[in-house]
PDB file of C-alpha atoms and ligand atoms in Angstrom:
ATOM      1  CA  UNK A 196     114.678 110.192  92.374  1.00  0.00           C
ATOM      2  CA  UNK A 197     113.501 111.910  95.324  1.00  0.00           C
ATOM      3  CA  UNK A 198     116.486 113.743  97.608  1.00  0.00           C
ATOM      4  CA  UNK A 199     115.907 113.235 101.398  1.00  0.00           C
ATOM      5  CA  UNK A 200     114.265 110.688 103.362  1.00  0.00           C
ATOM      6  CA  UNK A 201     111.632 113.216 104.788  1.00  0.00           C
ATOM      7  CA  UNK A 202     110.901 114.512 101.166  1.00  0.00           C
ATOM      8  CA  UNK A 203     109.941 110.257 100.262  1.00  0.00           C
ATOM      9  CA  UNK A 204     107.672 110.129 103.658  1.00  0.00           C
ATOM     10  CA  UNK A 205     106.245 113.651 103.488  1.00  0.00           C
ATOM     11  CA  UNK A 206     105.150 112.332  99.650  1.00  0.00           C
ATOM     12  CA  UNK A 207     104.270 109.068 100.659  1.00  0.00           C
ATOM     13  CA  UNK A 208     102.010 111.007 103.369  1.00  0.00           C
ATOM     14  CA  UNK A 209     100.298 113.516 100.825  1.00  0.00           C
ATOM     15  CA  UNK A 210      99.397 110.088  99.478  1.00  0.00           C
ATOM     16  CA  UNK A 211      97.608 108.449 102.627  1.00  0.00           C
ATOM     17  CA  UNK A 212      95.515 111.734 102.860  1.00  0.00           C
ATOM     18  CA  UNK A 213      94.459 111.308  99.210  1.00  0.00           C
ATOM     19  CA  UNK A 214      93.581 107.737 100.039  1.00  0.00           C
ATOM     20  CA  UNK A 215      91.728 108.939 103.419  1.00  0.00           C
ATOM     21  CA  UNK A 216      89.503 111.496 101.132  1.00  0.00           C
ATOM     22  CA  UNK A 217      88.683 108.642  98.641  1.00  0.00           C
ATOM     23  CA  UNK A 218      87.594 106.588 101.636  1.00  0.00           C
ATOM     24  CA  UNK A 219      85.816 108.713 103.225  1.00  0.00           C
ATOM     25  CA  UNK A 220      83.682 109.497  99.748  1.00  0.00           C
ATOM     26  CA  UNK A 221      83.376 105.754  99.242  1.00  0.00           C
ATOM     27  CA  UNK A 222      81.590 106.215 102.307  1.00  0.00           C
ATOM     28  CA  UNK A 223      79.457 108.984 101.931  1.00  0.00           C
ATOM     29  CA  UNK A 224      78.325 107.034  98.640  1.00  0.00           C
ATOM     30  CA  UNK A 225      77.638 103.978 100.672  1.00  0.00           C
ATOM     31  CA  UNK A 226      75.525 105.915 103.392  1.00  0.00           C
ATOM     32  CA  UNK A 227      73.638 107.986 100.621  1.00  0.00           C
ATOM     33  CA  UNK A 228      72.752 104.195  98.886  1.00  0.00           C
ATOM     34  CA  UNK A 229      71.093 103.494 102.535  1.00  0.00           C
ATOM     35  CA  UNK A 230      69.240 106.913 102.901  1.00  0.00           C
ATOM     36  CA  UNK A 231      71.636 107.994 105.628  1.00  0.00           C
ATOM     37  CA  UNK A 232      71.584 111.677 104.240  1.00  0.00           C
ATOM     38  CA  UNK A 233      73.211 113.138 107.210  1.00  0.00           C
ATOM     39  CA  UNK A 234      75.855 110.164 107.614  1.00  0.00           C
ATOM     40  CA  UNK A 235      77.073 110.780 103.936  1.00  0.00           C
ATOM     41  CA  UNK A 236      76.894 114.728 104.136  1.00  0.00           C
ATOM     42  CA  UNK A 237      79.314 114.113 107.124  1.00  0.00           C
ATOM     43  CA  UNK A 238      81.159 111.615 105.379  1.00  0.00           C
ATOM     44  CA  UNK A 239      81.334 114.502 101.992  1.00  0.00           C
ATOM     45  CA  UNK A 240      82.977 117.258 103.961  1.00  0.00           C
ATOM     46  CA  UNK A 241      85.265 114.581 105.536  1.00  0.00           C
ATOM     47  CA  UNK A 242      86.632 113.656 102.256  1.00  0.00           C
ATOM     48  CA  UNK A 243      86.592 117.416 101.653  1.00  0.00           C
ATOM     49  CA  UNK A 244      88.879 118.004 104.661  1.00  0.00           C
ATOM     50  CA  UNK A 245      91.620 115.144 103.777  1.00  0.00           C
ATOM     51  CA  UNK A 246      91.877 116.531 100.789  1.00  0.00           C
ATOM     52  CA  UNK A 247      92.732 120.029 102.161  1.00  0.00           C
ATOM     53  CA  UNK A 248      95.509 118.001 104.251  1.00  0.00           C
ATOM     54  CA  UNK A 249      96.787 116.672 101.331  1.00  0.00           C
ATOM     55  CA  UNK A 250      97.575 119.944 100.060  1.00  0.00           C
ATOM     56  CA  UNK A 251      99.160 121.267 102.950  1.00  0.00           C
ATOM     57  CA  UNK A 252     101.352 118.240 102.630  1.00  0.00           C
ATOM     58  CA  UNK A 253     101.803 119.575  99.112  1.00  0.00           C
ATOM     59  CA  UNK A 254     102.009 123.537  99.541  1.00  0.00           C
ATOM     60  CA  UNK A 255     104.834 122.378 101.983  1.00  0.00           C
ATOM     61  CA  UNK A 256     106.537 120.509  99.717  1.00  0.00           C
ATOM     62  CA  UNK A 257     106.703 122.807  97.658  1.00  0.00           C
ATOM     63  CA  UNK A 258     107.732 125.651  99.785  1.00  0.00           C
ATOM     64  CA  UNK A 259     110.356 123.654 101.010  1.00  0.00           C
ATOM     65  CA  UNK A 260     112.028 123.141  97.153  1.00  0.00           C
ATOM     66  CA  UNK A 261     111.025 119.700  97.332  1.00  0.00           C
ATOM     67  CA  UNK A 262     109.271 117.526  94.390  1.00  0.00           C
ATOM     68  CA  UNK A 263     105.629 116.587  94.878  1.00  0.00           C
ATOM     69  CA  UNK A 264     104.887 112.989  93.537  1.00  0.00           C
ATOM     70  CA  UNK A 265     101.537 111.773  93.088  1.00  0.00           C
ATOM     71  CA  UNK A 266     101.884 107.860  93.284  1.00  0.00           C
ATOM     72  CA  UNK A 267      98.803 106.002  92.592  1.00  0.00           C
ATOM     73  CA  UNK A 268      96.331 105.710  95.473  1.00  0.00           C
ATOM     74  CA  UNK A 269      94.314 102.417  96.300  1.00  0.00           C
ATOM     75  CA  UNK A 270      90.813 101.796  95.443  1.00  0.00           C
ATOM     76  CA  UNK A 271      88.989 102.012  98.849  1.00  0.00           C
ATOM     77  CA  UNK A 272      85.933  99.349  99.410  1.00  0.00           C
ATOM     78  CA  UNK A 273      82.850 100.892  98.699  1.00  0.00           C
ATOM     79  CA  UNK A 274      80.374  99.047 101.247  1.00  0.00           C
ATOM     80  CA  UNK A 275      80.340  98.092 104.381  1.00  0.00           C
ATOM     81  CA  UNK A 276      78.281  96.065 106.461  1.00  0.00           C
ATOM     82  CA  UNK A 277      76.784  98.391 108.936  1.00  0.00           C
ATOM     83  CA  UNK A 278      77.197 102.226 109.193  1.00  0.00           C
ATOM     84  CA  UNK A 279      78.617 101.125 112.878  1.00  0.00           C
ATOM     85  CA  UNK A 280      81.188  98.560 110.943  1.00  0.00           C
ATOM     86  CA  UNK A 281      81.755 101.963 108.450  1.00  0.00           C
ATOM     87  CA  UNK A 282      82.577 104.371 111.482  1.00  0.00           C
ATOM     88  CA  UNK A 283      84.484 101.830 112.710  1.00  0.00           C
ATOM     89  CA  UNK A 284      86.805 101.520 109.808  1.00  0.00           C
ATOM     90  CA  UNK A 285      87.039 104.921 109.704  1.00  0.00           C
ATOM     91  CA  UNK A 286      88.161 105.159 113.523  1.00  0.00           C
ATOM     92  CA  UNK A 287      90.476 102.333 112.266  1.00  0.00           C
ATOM     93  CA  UNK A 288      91.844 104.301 109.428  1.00  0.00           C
ATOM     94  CA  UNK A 289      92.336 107.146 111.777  1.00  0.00           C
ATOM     95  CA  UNK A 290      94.422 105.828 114.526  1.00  0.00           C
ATOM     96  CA  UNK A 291      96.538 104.618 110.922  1.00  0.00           C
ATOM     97  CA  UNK A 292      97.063 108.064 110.202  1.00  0.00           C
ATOM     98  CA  UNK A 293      98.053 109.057 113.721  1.00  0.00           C
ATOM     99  CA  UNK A 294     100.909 106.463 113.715  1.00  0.00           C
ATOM    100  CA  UNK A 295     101.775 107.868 110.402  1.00  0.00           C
ATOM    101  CA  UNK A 296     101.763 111.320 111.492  1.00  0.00           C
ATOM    102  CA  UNK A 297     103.859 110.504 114.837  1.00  0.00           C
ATOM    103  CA  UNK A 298     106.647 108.600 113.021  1.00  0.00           C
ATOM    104  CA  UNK A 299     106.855 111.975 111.072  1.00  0.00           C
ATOM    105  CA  UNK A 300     107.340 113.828 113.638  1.00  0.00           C
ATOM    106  CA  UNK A 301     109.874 111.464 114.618  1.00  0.00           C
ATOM    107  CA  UNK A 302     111.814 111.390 111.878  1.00  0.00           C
ATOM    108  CA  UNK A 303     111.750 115.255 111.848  1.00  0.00           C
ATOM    109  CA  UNK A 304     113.295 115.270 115.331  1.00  0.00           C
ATOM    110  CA  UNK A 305     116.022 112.511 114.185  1.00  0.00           C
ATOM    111  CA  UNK A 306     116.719 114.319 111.270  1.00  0.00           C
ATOM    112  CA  UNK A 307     116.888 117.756 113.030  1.00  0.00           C
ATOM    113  CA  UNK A 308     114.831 119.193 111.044  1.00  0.00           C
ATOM    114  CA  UNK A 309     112.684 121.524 112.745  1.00  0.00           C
ATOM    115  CA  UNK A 310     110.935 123.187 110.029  1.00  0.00           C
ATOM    116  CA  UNK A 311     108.915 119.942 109.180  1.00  0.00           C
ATOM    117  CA  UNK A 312     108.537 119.525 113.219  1.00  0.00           C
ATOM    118  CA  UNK A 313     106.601 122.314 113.510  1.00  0.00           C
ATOM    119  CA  UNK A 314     104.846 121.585 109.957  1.00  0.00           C
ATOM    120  CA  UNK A 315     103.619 118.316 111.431  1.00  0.00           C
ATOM    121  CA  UNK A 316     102.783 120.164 114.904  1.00  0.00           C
ATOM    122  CA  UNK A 317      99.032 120.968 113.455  1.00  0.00           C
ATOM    123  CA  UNK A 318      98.582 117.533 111.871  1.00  0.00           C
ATOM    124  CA  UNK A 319      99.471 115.809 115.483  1.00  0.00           C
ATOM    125  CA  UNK A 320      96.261 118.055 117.334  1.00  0.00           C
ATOM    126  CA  UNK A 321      94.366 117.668 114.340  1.00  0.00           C
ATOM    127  CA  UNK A 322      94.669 114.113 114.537  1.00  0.00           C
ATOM    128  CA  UNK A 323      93.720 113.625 118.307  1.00  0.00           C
ATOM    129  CA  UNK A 324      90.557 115.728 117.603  1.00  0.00           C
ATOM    130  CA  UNK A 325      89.445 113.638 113.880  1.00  0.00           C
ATOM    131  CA  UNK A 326      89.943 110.446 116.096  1.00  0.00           C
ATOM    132  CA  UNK A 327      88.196 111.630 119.286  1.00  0.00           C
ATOM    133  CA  UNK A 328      85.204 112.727 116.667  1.00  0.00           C
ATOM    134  CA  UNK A 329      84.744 109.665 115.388  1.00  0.00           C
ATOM    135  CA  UNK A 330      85.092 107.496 118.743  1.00  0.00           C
ATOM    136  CA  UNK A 331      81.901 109.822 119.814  1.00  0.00           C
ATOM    137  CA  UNK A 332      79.872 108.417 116.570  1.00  0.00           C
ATOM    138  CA  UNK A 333      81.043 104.476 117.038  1.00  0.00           C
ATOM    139  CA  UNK A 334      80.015 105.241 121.003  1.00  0.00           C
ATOM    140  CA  UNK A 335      76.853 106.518 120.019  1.00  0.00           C
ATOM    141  CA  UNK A 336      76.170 104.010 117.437  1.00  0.00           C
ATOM    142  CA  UNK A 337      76.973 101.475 120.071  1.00  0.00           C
ATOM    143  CA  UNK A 338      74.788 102.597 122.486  1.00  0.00           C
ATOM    144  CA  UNK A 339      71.576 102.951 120.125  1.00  0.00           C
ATOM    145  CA  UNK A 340      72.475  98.987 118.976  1.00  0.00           C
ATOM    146  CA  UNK A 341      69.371  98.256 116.738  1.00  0.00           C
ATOM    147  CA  UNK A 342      67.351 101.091 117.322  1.00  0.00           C
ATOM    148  CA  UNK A 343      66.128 102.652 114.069  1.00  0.00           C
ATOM    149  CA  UNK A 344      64.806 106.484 115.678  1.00  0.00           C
ATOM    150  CA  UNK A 345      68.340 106.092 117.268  1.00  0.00           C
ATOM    151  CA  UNK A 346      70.478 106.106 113.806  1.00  0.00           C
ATOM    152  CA  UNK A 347      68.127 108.468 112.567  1.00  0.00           C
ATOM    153  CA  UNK A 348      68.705 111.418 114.963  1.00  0.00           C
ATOM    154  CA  UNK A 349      72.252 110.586 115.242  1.00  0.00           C
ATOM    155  CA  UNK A 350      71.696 110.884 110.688  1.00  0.00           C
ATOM    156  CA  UNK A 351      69.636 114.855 111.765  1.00  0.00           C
ATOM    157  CA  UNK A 352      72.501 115.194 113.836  1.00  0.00           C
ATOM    158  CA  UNK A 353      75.735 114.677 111.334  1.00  0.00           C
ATOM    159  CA  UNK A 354      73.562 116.598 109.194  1.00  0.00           C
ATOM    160  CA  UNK A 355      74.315 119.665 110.726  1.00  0.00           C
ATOM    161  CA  UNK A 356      77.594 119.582 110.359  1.00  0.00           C
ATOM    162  CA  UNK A 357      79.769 122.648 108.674  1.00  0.00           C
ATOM    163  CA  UNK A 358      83.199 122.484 107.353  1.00  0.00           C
ATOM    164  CA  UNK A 359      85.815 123.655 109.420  1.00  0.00           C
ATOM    165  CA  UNK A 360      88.239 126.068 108.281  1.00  0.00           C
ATOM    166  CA  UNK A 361      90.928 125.030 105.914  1.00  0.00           C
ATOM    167  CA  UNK A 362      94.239 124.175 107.534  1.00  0.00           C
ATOM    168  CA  UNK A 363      95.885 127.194 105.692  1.00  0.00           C
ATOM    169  CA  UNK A 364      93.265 129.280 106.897  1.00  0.00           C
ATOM    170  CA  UNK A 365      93.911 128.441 110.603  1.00  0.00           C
ATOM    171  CA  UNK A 366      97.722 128.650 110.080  1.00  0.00           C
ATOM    172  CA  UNK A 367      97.455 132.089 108.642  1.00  0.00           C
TER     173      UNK A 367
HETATM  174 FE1  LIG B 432      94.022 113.686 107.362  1.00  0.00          FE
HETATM  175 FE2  LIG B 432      91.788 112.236 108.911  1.00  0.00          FE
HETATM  176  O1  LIG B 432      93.567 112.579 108.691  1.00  0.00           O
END
């Protein structure tokens, strides 16, 4: 039996960012199966990054006395029709977790308790930069329409992508 309200949603969060790394690893397999190397590297250190939000959710938990429960995550789909109708879900998926995230925060400031407000302060500016990363791909995606050279530099370009820091490592 979990003790507080905010200990049940910051759990039920660490959950959704389990779920987001499985998705986003579903999709890296699906892009890989469709020779979209650079799509599914981006899509690999995606899932690598949820899954270093899940532990903050679960360093804080801890750190805060609370217990950490592990509930059982969904299977996520594992194609998709298009990599545009794959970005697209993820975009979807993201604006999810922002709603999650505010309502957080919301209950943090009902509650009074600051400590988790400030906790969730990162997670709100992470959020508006994950979502405004992936609106650029589903624009550019857009704008190419059919064109195959077009999905394949956008592929060169995700390519290149390098993980960013850890969120401990930033907080620190
Ligand atoms: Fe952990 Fe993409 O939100």
């Amino acid at each position: 039996m979990l003790k507080s309200t905010m200990q049940q949603a910051l759990n039920e969060q660490l959950a959704r960012e389990m779920y987001s790394s499985n998705l986003y690893l579903a999709m890296a397999g699906y892009f890989q199966s469709i020779n979209l190397k650079g799509f599914a590297h981006w899509m690999r250190l995606q899932a690598q990054e949820e899954m270093g939000h899940a532990m903050k959710f679960f360093d804080y938990l801890l750190d805060r006395g609370w217990t950490v429960q592990i509930s059982k995550i969904d299977q996520p789909p594992s194609s998709w029709e298009s990599p545009l109708a794959a970005m697209e879900a993820s975009l979807k998926h993201e604006r999810f977790i922002s709603q999650n995230i505010n309502e957080l925060a919301n209950l943090a400031i009902k509650e009074g308790d600051h400590g988790t407000n400030i906790f969730l302060q990162w997670f709100i500016t992470e959020q508006i930069e994950e979502e405004a990363n992936v609106s650029e791909i589903v624009e550019k995606l857009k704008l190419i329409g059919d064109w195959k050279g077009g999905l394949l530099m956008i592929d060169n370009e995700l390519g290149k992508r390098t993980l960013a820091p850890s969120p401990k490592e930033t907080q620190e």
